[in-house]
Short mmCIF file of C-alpha atoms in Angstrom, two decimals:
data_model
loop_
_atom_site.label_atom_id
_atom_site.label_comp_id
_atom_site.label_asym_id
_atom_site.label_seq_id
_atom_site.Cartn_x
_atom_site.Cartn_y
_atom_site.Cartn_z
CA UNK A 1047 9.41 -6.37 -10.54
CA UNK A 1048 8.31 -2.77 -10.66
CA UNK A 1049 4.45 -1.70 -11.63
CA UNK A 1050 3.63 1.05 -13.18
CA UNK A 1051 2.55 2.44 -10.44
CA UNK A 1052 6.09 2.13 -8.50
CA UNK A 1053 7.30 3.82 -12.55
CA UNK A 1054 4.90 6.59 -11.91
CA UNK A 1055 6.04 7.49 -8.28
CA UNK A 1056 9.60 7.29 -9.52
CA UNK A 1057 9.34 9.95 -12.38
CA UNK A 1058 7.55 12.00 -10.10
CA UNK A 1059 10.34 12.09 -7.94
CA UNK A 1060 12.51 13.00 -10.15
CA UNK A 1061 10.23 15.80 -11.89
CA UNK A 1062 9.99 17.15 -8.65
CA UNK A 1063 13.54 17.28 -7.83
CA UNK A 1064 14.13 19.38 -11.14
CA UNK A 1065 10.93 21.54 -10.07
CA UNK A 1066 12.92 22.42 -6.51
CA UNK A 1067 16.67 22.53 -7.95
CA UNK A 1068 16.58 23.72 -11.56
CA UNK A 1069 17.12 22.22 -14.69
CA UNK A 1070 19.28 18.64 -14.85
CA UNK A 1071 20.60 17.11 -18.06
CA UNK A 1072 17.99 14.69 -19.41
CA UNK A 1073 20.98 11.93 -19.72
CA UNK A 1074 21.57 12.08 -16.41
CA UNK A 1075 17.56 12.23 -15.20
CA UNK A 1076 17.04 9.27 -17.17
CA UNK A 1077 20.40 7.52 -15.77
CA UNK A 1078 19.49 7.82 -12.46
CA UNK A 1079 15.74 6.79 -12.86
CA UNK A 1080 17.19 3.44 -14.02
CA UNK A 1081 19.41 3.35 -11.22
CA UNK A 1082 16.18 3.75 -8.88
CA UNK A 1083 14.16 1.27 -10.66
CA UNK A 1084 17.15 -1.11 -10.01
CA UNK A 1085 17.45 -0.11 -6.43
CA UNK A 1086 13.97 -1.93 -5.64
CA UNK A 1087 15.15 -5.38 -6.47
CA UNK A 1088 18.15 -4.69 -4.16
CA UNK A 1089 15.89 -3.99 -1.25
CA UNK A 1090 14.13 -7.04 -2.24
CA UNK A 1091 17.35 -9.44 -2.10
CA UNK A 1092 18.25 -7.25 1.39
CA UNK A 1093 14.95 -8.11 3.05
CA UNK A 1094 15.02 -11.62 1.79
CA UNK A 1095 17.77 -12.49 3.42
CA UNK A 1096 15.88 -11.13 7.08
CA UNK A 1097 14.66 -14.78 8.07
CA UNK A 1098 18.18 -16.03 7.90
CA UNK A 1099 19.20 -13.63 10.46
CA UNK A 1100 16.47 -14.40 12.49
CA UNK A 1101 17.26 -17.99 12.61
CA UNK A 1102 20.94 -17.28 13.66
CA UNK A 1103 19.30 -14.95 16.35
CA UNK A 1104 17.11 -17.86 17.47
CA UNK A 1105 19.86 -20.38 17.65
CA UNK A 1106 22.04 -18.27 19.57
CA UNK A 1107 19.28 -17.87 22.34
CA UNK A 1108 19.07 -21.65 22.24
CA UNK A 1109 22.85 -21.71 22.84
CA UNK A 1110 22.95 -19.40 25.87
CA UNK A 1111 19.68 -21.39 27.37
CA UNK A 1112 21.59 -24.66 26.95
CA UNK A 1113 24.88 -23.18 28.66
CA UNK A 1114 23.23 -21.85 32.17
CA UNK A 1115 24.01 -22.76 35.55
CA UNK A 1116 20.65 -24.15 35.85
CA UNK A 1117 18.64 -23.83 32.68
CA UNK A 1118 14.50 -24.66 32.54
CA UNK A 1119 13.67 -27.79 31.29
CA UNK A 1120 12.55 -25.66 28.06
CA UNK A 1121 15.54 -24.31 28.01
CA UNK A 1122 17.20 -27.76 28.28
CA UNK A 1123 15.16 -29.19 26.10
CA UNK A 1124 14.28 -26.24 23.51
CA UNK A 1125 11.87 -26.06 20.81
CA UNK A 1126 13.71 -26.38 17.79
CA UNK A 1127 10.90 -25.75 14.80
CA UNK A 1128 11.96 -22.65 14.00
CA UNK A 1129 15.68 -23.32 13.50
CA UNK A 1130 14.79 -25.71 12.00
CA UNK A 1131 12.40 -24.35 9.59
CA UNK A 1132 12.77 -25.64 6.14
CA UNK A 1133 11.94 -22.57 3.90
CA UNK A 1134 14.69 -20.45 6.17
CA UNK A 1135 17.38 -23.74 5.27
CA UNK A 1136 16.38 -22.99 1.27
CA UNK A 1137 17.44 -19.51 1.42
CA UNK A 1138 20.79 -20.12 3.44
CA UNK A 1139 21.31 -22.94 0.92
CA UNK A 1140 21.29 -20.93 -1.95
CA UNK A 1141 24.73 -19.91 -2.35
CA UNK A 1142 24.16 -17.90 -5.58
CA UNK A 1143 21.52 -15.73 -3.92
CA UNK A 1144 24.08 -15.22 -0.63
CA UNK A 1145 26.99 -14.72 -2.45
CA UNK A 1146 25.45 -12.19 -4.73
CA UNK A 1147 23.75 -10.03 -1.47
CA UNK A 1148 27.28 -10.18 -0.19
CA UNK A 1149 29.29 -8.84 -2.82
CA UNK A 1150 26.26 -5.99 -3.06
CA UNK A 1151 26.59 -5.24 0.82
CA UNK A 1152 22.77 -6.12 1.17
CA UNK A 1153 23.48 -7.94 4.38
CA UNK A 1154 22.19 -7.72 7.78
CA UNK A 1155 25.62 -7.75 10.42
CA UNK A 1156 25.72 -3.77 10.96
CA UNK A 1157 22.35 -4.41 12.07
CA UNK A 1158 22.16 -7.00 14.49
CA UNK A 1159 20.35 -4.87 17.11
CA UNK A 1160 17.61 -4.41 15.06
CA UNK A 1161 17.09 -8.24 14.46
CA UNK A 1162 17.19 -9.18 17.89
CA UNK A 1163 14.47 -6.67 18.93
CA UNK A 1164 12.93 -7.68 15.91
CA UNK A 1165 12.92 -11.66 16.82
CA UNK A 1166 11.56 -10.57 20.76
CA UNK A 1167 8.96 -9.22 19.28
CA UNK A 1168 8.18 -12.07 17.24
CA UNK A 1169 7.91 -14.67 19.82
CA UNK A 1170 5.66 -12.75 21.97
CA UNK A 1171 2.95 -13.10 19.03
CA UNK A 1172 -0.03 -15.53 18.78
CA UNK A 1173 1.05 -16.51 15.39
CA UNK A 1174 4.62 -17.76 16.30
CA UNK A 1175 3.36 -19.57 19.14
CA UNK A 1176 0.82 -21.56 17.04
CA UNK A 1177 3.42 -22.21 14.30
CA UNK A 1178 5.42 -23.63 17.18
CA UNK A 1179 3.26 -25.97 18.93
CA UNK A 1180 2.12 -26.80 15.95
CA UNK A 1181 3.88 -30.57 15.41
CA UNK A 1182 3.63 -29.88 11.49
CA UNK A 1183 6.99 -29.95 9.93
CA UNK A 1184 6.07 -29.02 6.11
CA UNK A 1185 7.65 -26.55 3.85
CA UNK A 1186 4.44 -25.30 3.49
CA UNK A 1187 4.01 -24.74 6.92
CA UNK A 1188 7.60 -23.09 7.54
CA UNK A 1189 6.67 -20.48 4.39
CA UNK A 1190 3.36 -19.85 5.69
CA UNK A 1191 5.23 -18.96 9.20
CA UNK A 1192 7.15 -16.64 7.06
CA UNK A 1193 5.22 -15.13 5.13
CA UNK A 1194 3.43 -14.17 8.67
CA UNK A 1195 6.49 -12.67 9.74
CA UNK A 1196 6.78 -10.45 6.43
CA UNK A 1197 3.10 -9.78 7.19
CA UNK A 1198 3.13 -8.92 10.57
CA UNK A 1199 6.30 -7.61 11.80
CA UNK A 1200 7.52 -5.00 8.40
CA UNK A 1201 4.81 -2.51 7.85
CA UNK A 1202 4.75 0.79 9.69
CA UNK A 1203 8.32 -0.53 11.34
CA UNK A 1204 9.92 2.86 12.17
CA UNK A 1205 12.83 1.11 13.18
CA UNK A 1206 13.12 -1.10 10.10
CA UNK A 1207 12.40 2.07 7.64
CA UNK A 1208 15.18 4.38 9.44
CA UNK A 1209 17.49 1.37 8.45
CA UNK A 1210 16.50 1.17 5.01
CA UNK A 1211 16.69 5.22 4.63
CA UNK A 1212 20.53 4.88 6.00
CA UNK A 1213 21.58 2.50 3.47
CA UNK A 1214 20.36 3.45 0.24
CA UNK A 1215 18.11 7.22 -0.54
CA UNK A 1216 16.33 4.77 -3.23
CA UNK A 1217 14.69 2.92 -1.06
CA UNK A 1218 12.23 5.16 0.51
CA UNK A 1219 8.89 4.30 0.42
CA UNK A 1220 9.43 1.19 -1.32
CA UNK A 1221 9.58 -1.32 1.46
CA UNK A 1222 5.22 -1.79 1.68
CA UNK A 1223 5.24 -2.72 -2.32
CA UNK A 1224 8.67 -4.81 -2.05
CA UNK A 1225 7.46 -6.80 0.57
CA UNK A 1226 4.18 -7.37 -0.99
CA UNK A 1227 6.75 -9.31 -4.29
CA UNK A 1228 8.31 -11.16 -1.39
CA UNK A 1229 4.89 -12.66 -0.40
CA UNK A 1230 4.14 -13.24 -3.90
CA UNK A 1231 7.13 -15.00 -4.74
CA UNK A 1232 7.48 -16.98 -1.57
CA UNK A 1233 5.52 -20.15 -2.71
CA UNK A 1234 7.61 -20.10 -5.73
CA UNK A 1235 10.73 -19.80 -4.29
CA UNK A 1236 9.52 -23.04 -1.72
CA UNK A 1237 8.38 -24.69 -5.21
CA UNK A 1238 11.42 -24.36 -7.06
CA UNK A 1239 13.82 -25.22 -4.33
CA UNK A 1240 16.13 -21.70 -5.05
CA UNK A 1241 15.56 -17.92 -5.22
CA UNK A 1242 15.26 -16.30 -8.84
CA UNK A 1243 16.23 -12.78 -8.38
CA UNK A 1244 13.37 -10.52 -10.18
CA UNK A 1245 14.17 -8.45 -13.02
CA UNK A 1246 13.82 -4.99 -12.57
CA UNK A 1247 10.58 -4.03 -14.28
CA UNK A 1248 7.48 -6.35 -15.19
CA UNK A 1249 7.52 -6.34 -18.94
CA UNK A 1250 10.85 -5.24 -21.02
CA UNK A 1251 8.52 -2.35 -22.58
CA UNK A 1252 8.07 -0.29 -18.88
CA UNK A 1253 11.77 0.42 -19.49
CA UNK A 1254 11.04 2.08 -22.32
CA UNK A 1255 7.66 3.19 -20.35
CA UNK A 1256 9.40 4.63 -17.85
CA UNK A 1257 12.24 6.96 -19.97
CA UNK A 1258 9.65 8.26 -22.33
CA UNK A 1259 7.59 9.67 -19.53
CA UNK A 1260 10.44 11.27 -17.73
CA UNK A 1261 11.85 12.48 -21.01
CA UNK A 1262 8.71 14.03 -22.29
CA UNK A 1263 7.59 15.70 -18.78
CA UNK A 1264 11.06 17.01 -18.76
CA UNK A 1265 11.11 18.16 -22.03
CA UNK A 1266 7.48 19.80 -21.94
CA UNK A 1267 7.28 20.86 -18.12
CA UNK A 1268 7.40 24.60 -19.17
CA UNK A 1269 4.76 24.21 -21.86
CA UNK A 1270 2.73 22.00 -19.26
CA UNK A 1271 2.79 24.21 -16.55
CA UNK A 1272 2.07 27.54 -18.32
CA UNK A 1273 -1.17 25.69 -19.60
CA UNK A 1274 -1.76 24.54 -15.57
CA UNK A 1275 -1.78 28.32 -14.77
CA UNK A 1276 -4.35 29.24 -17.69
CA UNK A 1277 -6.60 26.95 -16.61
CA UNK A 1278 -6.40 28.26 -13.04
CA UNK A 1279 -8.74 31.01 -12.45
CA UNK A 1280 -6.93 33.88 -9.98
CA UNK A 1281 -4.39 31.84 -9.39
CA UNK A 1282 -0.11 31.99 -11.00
CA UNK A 1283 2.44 29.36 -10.77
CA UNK A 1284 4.18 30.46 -7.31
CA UNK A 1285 1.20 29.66 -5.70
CA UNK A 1286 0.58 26.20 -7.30
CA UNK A 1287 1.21 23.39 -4.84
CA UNK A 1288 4.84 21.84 -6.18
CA UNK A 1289 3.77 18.61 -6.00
CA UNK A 1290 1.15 18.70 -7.79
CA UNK A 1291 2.06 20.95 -10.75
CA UNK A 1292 4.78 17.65 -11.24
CA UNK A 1293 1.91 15.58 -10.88
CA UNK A 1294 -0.22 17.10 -13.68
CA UNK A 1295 2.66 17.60 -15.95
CA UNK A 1296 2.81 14.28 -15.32
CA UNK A 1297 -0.54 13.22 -15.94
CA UNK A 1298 -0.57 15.42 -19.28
CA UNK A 1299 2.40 14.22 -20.12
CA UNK A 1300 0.86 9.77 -20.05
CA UNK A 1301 -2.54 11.02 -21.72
CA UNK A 1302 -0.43 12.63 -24.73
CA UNK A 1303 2.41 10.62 -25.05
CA UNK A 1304 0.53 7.07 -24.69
CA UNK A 1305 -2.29 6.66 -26.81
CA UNK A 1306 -2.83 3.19 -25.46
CA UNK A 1307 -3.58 4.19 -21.97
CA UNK A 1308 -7.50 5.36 -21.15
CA UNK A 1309 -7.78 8.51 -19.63
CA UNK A 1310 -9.51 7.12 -16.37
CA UNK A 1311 -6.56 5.01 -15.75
CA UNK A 1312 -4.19 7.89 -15.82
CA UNK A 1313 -6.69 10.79 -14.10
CA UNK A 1314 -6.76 7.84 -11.31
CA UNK A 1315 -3.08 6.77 -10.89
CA UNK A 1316 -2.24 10.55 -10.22
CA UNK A 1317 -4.50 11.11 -8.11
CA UNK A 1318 -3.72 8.35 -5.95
CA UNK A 1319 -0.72 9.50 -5.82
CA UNK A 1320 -1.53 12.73 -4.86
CA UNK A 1321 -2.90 11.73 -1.78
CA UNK A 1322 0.71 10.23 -0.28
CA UNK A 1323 3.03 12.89 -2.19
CA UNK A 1324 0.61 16.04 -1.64
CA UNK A 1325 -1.83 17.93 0.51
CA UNK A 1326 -5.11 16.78 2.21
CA UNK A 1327 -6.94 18.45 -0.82
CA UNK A 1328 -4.18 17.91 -3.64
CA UNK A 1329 -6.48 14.74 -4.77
CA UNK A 1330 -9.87 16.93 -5.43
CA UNK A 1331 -7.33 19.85 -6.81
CA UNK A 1332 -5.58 17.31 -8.83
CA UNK A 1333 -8.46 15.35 -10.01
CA UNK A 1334 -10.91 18.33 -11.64
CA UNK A 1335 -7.74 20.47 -13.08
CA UNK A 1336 -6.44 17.05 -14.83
CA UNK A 1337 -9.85 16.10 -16.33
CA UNK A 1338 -10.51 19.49 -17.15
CA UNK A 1339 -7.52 20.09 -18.76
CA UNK A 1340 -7.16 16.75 -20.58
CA UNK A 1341 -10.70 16.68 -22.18
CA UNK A 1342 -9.92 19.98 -23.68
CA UNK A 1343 -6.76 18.95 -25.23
CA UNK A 1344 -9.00 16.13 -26.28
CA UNK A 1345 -11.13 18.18 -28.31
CA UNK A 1346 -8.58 20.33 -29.89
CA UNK A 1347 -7.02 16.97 -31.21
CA UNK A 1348 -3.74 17.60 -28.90
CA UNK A 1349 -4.98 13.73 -27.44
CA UNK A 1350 -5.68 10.99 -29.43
CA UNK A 1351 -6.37 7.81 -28.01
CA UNK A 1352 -7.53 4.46 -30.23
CA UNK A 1353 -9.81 1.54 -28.79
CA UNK A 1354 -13.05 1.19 -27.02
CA UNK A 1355 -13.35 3.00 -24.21
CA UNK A 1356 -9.78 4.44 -23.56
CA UNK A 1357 -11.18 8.26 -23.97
CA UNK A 1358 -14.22 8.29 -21.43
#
């Protein structure tokens, strides 16, 4: 499930952590960087299992329309699509994939505020309306609505991320990247008829990824940052930015310890990063003292990288 990109931001948090609070036993760094990894697919099950609770939210305001004094005649005779949407019966029919999010706590009932604010705010939009009056009654049609509702309705949600940072510390700033695997895996799941919980990480050998690059940043931050501060003129460690001293230990770090990543790829990925985890200028800061200091270490043999085009 995880990129390397998702690896990268990981370490980094980590690195940074022993940069602010001292030294931690490597074990226990590398311990808990699995256990963060592992974290993501547990968001993933926990905001899978949203469009169930959204249902149960719609059917309930069905309910109370039916049971007035003197209901409409929509509310006598409601429009039913969305309850009965097809993909949503899928996931509450998949008993493995409920009863594991239950016995993990990754359910929805503490929050039940949220989802009802959440589902008022999704029939007010142009997209639910068309799904609606739309007489289509496909799976294909009932994904597409959700994938809308992932699309629409989860990014920037201040709401939905102060929930996320109450039930687990690991899941901070994952929620944009998980919900982009839920969209991905959607069709699938309405293919196959069942939801295959993700493994953690892509390929088995970002595990291994992963624990080498926190192990060796660990192990050579003090080497790594000492040759930061040579290669800044007039300036010493205390004044280095935090965040990005981790993030070009880090960066040194990839380019020596994986010969089978280019240069550009890792120069790039840090920077990137930079510019969520750091300062307006950390990106230009982070960008000319990596390349600097990486084609020097190139030259004095410290890098070796095999392959067409992985050293430019």
């Amino acid at each position: 499930m995880l990129n390397r990109r998702l690896i990268r931001v990981k370490v980094f948090k980590l690195l940074f952590g022993k940069a602010m609070q001292g030294d931690q036993p490597l074990e226990q760094a590398e311990k808990e960087l699995i256990l963060s990894c592992s974290k993501t697919v547990d968001l993933y099950c926990f905001l899978l299992g949203l469009p169930s609770v959204l249902k149960e939210v719609a059917q309930a305001r069905i309910e109370a329309g039916k049971k007035k004094f003197h209901p409409t005649p929509q509310e006598a005779n409601p429009n039913t699509k969305f309850v009965d949407n097809k993909f949503i019966e899928l996931l509450e029919n998949d008993s493995a994939f409920n009863t594991m999010c239950s016995k993990k706590g990754l359910v929805w009932g503490e929050y039940d505020s949220f989802v009802k604010k959440l589902f008022a705010s999704i029939v007010t939009k142009d997209y639910y309306q068309e799904y609606m009056d739309n007489p289509d009654r496909s799976l294909k049609g009932d994904a597409e609505l959700v994938k809308r509702i992932y699309e629409e309705e989860l990014e920037d949600n201040g709401a939905l991320e102060d929930i996320l940072e109450e039930m687990s510390i690991y899941w901070m700033d994952d929620l944009a990247y998980t919900v982009n695997v839920i969209l991905k895996n959607i069709p699938t799941i309405a293919r196959k008829g069942s939801v295959e919980v993700p493994k953690t990480f892509l390929k088995e050998d970002d595990r291994e990824y992963a624990k080498k690059l926190l192990t060796k940043s660990m192990l050579n931050y003090d080497e790594y940052t000492e040759l930061i501060s040579s290669m800044v003129s007039n300036w010493d460690l205390e004044r280095l930015v935090a965040t990005d001293l981790a993030l070009i230990v880090m960066g040194v770090t990839e380019a020596v310890a994986f010969e089978s990543i280019p240069l550009k790829v890792t120069i790039n990925e840090f920077v990137d990063i930079s510019k969520y985890y750091s300062t307006p200028n950390s990106k230009v800061f982070v960008n000319g003292l990596l390349d600097r200091i990486l084609q020097q270490m190139v030259k004095e043999g410290k890098i070796v990288k095999s392959g067409r085009g992985l050293v430019e």
